[in-house]
PDB file of C-alpha atoms and ligand atoms in Angstrom:
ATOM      1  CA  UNK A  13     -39.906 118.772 -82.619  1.00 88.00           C
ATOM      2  CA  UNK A  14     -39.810 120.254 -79.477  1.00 97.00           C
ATOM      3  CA  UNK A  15     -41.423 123.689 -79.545  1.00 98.00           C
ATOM      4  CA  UNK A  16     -40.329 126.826 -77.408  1.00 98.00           C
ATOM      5  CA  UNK A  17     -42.840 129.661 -76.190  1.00 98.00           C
ATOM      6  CA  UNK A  18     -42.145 132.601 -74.931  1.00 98.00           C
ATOM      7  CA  UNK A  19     -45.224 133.947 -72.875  1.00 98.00           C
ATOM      8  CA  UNK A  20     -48.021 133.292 -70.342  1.00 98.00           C
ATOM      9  CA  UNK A  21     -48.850 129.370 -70.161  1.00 98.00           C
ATOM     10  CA  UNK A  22     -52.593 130.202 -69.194  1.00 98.00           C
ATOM     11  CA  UNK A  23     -53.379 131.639 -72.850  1.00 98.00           C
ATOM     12  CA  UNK A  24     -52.156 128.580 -75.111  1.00 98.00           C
ATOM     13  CA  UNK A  25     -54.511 126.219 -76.826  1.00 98.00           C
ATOM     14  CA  UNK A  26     -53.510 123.081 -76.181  1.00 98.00           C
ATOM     15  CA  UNK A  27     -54.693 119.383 -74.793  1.00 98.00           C
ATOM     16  CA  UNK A  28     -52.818 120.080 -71.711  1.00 99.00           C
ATOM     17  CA  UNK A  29     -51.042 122.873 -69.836  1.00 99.00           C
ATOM     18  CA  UNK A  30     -48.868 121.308 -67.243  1.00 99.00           C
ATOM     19  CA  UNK A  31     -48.620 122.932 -63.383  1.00 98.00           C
ATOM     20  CA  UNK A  32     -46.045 123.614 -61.249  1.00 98.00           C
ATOM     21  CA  UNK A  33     -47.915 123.344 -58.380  1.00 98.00           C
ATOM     22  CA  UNK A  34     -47.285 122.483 -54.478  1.00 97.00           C
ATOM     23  CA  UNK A  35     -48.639 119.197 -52.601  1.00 98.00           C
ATOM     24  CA  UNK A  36     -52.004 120.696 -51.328  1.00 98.00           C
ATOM     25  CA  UNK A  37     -52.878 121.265 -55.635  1.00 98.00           C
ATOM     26  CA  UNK A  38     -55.387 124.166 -54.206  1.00 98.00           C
ATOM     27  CA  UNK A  39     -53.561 127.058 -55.682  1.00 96.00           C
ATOM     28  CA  UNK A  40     -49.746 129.216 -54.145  1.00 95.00           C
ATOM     29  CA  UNK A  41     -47.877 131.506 -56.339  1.00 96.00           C
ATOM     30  CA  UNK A  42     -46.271 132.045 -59.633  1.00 97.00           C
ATOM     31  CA  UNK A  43     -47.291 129.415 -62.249  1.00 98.00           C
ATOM     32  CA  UNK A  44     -49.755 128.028 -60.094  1.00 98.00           C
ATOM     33  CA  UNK A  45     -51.482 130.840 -59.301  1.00 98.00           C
ATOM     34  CA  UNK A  46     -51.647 132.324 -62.821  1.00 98.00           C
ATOM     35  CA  UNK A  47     -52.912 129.075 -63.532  1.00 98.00           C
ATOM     36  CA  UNK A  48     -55.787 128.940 -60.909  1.00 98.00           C
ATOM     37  CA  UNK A  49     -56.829 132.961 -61.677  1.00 98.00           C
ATOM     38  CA  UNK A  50     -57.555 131.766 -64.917  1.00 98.00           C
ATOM     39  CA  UNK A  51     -58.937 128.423 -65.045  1.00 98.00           C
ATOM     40  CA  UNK A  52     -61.299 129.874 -62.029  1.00 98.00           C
ATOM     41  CA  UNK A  53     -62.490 128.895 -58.794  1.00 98.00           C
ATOM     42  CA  UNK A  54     -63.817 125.290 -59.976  1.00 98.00           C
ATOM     43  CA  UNK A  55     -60.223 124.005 -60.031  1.00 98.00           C
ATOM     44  CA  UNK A  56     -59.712 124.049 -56.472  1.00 98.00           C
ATOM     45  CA  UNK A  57     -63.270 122.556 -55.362  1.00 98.00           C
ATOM     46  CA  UNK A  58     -61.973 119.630 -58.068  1.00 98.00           C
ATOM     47  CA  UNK A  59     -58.209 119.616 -56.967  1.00 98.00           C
ATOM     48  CA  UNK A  60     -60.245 119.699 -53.170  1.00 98.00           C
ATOM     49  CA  UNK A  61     -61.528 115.855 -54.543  1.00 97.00           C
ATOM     50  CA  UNK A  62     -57.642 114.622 -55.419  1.00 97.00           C
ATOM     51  CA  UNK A  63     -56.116 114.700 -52.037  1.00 94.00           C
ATOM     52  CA  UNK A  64     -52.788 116.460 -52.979  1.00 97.00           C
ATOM     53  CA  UNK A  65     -49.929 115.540 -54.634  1.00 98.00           C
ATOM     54  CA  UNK A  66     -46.463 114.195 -54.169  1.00 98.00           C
ATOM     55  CA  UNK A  67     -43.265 115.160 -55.477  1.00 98.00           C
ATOM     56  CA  UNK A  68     -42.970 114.353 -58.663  1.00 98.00           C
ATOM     57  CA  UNK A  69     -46.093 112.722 -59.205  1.00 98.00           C
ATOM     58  CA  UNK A  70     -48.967 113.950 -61.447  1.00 98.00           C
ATOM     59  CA  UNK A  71     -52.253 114.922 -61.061  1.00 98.00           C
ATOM     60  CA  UNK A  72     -55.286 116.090 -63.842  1.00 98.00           C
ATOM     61  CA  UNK A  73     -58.097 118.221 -63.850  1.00 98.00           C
ATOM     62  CA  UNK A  74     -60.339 119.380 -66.315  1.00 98.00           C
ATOM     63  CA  UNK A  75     -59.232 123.084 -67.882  1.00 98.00           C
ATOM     64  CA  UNK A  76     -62.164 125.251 -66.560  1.00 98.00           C
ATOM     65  CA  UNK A  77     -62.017 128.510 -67.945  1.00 98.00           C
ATOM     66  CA  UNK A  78     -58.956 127.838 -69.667  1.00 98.00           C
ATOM     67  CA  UNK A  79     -58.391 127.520 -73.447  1.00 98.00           C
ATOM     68  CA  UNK A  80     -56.837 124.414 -72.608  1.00 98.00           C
ATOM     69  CA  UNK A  81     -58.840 121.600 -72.256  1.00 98.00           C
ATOM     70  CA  UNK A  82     -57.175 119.674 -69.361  1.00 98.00           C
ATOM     71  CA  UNK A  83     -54.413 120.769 -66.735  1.00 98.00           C
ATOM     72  CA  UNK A  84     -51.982 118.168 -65.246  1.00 98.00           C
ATOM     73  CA  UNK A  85     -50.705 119.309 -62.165  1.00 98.00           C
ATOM     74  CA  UNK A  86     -46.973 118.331 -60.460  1.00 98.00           C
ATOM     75  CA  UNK A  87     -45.042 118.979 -57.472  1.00 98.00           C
ATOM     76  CA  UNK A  88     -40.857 119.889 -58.350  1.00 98.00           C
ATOM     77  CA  UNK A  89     -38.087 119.240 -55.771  1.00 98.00           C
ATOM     78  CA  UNK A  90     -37.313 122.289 -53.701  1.00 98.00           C
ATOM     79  CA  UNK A  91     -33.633 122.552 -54.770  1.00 98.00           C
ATOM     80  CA  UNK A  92     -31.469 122.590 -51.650  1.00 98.00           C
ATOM     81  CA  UNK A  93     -27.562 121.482 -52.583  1.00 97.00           C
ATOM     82  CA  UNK A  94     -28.346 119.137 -55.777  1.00 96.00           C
ATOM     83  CA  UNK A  95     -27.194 116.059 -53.544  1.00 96.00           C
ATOM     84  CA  UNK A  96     -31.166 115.692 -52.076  1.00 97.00           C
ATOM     85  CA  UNK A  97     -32.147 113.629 -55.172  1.00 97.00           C
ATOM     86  CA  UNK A  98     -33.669 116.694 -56.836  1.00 98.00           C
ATOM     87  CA  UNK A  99     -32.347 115.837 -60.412  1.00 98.00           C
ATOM     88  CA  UNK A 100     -34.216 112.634 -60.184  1.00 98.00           C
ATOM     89  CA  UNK A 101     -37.576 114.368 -58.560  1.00 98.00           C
ATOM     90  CA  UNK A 102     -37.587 116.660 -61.210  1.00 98.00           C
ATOM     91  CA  UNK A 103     -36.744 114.030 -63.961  1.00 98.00           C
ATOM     92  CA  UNK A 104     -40.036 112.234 -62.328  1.00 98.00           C
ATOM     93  CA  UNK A 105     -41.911 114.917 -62.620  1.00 98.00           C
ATOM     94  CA  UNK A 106     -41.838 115.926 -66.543  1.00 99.00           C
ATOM     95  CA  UNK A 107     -41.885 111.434 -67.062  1.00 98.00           C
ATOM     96  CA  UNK A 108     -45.123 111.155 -65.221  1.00 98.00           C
ATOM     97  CA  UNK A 109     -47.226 114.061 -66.646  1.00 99.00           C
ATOM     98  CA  UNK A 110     -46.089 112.557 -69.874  1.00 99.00           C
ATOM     99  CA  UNK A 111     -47.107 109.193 -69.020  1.00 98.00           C
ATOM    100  CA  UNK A 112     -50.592 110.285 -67.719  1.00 98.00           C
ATOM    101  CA  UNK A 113     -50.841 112.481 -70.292  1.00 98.00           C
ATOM    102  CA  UNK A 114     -50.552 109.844 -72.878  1.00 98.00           C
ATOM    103  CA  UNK A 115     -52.757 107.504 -70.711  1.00 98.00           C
ATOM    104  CA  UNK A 116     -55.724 110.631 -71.510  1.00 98.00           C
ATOM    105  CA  UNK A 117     -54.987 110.668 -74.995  1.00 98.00           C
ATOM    106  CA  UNK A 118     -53.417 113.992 -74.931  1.00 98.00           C
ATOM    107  CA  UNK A 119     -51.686 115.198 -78.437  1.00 98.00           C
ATOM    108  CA  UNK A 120     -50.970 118.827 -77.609  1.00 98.00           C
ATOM    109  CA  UNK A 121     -49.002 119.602 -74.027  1.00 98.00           C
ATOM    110  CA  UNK A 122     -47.409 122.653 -72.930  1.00 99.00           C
ATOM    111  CA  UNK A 123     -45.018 122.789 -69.999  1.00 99.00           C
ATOM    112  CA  UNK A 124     -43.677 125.912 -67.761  1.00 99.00           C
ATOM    113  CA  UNK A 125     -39.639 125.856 -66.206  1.00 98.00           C
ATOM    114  CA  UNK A 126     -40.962 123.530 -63.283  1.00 98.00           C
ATOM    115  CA  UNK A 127     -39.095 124.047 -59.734  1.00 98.00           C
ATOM    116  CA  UNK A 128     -37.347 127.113 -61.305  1.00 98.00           C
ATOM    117  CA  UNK A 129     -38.507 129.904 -59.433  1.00 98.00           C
ATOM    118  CA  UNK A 130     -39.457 129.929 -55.605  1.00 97.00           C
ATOM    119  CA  UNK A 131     -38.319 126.504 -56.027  1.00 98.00           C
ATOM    120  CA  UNK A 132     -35.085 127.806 -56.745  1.00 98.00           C
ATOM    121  CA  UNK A 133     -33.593 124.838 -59.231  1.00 98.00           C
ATOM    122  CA  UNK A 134     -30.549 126.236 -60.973  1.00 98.00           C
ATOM    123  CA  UNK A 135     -32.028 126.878 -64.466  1.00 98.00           C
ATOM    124  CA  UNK A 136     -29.867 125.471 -66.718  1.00 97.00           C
ATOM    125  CA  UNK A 137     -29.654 122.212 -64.612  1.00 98.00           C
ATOM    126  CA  UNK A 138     -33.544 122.501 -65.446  1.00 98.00           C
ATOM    127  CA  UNK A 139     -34.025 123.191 -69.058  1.00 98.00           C
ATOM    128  CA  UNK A 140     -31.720 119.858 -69.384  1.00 98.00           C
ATOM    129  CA  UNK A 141     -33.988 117.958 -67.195  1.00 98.00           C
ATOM    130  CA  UNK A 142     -36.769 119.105 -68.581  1.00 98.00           C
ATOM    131  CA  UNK A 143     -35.572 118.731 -72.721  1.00 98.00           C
ATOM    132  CA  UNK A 144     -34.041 115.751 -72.220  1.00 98.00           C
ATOM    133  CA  UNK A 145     -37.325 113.760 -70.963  1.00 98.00           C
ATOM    134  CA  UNK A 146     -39.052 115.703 -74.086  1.00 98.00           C
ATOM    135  CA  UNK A 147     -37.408 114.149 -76.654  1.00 98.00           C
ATOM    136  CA  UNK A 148     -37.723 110.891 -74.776  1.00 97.00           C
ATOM    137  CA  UNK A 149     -40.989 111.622 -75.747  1.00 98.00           C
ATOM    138  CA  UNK A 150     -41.830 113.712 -78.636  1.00 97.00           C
ATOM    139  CA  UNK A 151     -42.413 111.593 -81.051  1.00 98.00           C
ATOM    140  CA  UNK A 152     -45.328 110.083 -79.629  1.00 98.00           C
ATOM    141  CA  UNK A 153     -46.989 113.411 -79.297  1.00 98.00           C
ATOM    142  CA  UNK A 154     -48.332 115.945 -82.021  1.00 98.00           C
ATOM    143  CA  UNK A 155     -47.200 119.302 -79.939  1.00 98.00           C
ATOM    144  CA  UNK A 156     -44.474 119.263 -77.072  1.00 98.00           C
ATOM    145  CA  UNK A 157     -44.208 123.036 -76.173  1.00 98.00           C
ATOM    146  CA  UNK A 158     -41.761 124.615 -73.490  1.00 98.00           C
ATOM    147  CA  UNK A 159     -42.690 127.908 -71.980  1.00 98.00           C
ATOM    148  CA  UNK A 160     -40.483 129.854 -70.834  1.00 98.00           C
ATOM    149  CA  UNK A 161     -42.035 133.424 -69.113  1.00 97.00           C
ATOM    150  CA  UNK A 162     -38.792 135.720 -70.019  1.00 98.00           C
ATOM    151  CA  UNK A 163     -36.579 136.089 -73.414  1.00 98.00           C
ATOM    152  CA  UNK A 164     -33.797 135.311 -71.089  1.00 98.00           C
ATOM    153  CA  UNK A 165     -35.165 131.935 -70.154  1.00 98.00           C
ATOM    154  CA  UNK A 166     -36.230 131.352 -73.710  1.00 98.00           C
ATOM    155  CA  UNK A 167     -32.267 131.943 -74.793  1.00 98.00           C
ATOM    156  CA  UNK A 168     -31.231 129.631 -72.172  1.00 98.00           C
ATOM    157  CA  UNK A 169     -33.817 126.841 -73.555  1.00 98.00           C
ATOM    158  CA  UNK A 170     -33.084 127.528 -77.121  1.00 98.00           C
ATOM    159  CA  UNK A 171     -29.547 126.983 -76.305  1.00 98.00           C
ATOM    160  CA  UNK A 172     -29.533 124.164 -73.870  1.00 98.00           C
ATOM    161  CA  UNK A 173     -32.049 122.166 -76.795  1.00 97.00           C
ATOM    162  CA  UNK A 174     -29.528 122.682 -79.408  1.00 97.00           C
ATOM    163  CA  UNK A 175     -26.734 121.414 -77.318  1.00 96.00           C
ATOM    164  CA  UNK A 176     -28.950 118.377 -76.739  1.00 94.00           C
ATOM    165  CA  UNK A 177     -29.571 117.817 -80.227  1.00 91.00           C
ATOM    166  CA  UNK A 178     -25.790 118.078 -80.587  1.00 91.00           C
ATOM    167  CA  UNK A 179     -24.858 115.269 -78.404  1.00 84.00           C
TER     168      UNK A 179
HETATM  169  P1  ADP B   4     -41.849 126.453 -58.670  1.00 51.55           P
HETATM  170  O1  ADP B   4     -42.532 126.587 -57.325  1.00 51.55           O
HETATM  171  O2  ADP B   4     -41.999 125.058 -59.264  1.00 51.55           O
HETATM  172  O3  ADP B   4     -40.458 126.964 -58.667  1.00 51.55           O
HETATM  173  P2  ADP B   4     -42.841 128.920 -59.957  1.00 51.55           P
HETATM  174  O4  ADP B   4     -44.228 129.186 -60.415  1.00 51.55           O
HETATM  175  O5  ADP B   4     -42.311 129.764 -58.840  1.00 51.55           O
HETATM  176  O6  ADP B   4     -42.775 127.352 -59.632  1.00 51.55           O
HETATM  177  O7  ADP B   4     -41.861 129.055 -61.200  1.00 51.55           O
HETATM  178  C1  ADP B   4     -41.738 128.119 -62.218  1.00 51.55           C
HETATM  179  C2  ADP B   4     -41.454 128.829 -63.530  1.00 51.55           C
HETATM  180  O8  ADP B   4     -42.685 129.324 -64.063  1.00 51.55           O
HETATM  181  C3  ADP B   4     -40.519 130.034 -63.431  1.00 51.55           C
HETATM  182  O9  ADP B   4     -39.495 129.894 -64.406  1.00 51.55           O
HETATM  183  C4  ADP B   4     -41.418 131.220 -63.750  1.00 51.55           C
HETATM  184  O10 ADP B   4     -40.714 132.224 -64.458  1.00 51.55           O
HETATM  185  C5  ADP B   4     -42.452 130.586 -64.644  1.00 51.55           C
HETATM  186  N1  ADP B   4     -43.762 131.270 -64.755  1.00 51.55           N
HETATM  187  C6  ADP B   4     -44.378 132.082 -63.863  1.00 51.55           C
HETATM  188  N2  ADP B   4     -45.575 132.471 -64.334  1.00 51.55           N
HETATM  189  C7  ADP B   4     -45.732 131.887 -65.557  1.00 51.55           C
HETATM  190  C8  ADP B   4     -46.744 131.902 -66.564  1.00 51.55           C
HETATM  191  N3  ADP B   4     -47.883 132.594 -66.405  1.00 51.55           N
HETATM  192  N4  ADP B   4     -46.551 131.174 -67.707  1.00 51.55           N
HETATM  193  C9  ADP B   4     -45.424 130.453 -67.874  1.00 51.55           C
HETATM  194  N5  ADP B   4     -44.431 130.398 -66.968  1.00 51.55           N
HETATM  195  C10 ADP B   4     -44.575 131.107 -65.830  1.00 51.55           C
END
């Protein structure tokens, strides 16, 4: 089962917390910089070592100061019109920190609304993404949790899931 979380991504337990971050991997704003205030300095000097990312590639890093042990970083689409192949970027993105997650062993991964806020990705265009690759692959994890950072988002994901499960 896919879990949903309302909160702060940095605080959870898990194998992996999953990054929305931007190609350089050395820290910007929002997720990413919650992320990097909390695991501390050490993750840039490492993400310094991984010579950035691509869009919707993945990237990991050990957690740092983080309760979670390992962070696997990814670059969204910016959303322009929706005809720039961003529902495919995005799609890659959540697939390949799956797949490298699974290729570390992880059991436990968490994952924040990726591209959904300076990114500006329509939100419920996102949550489908973004559920719809989960369930490709939840049953090959222990844990498959969705943050969401407002009630309002948390709604949206609740319903968008169930309208999933529906189909
Ligand atoms: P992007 O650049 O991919 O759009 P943002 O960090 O701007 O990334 O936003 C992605 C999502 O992360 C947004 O839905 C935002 O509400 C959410 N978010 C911001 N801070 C946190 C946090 N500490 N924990 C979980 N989600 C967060």
């Amino acid at each position: 089962m896919i879990e949903i979380h309302q909160g702060d991504i940095t605080t959870l337990p898990v194998d992996a917390i999953v990054n929305a971050a931007n190609h350089s991997l050395l820290g910007g704003g929002g997720v990413d910089g919650a992320i990097h205030r909390a695991a501390g300095p050490q993750l840039r000097e490492f993400n310094q070592t991984l010579g950035g990312c691509m869009t919707g590639e993945a990237r990991i890093s050990p957690g740092f100061n983080l309760p979670a042990r390992h962070i696997i970083s990814t670059v969204g689409p910016v959303w322009r019109d929706g005809m720039q192949g961003e529902p495919r970027l995005l799609e890659n993105a959540y697939r390949n920190v799956l797949e490298l997650a699974l290729q570390h062993g992880i059991c436990s991964i968490a994952f924040p609304a990726i591209s959904t806020g300076v990114y500006g990705y329509p939100k419920q265009a996102a949550a489908r993404v973004a559920l719809g690759v989960m369930r490709e692959y939840e049953a090959r994890f222990e844990r498959i949790i969705a943050v969401c950072h407002s009630a309002e988002d948390a709604d949206l994901y609740r319903r968008t899931l169930a309208g999933l499960l529906e189909e």
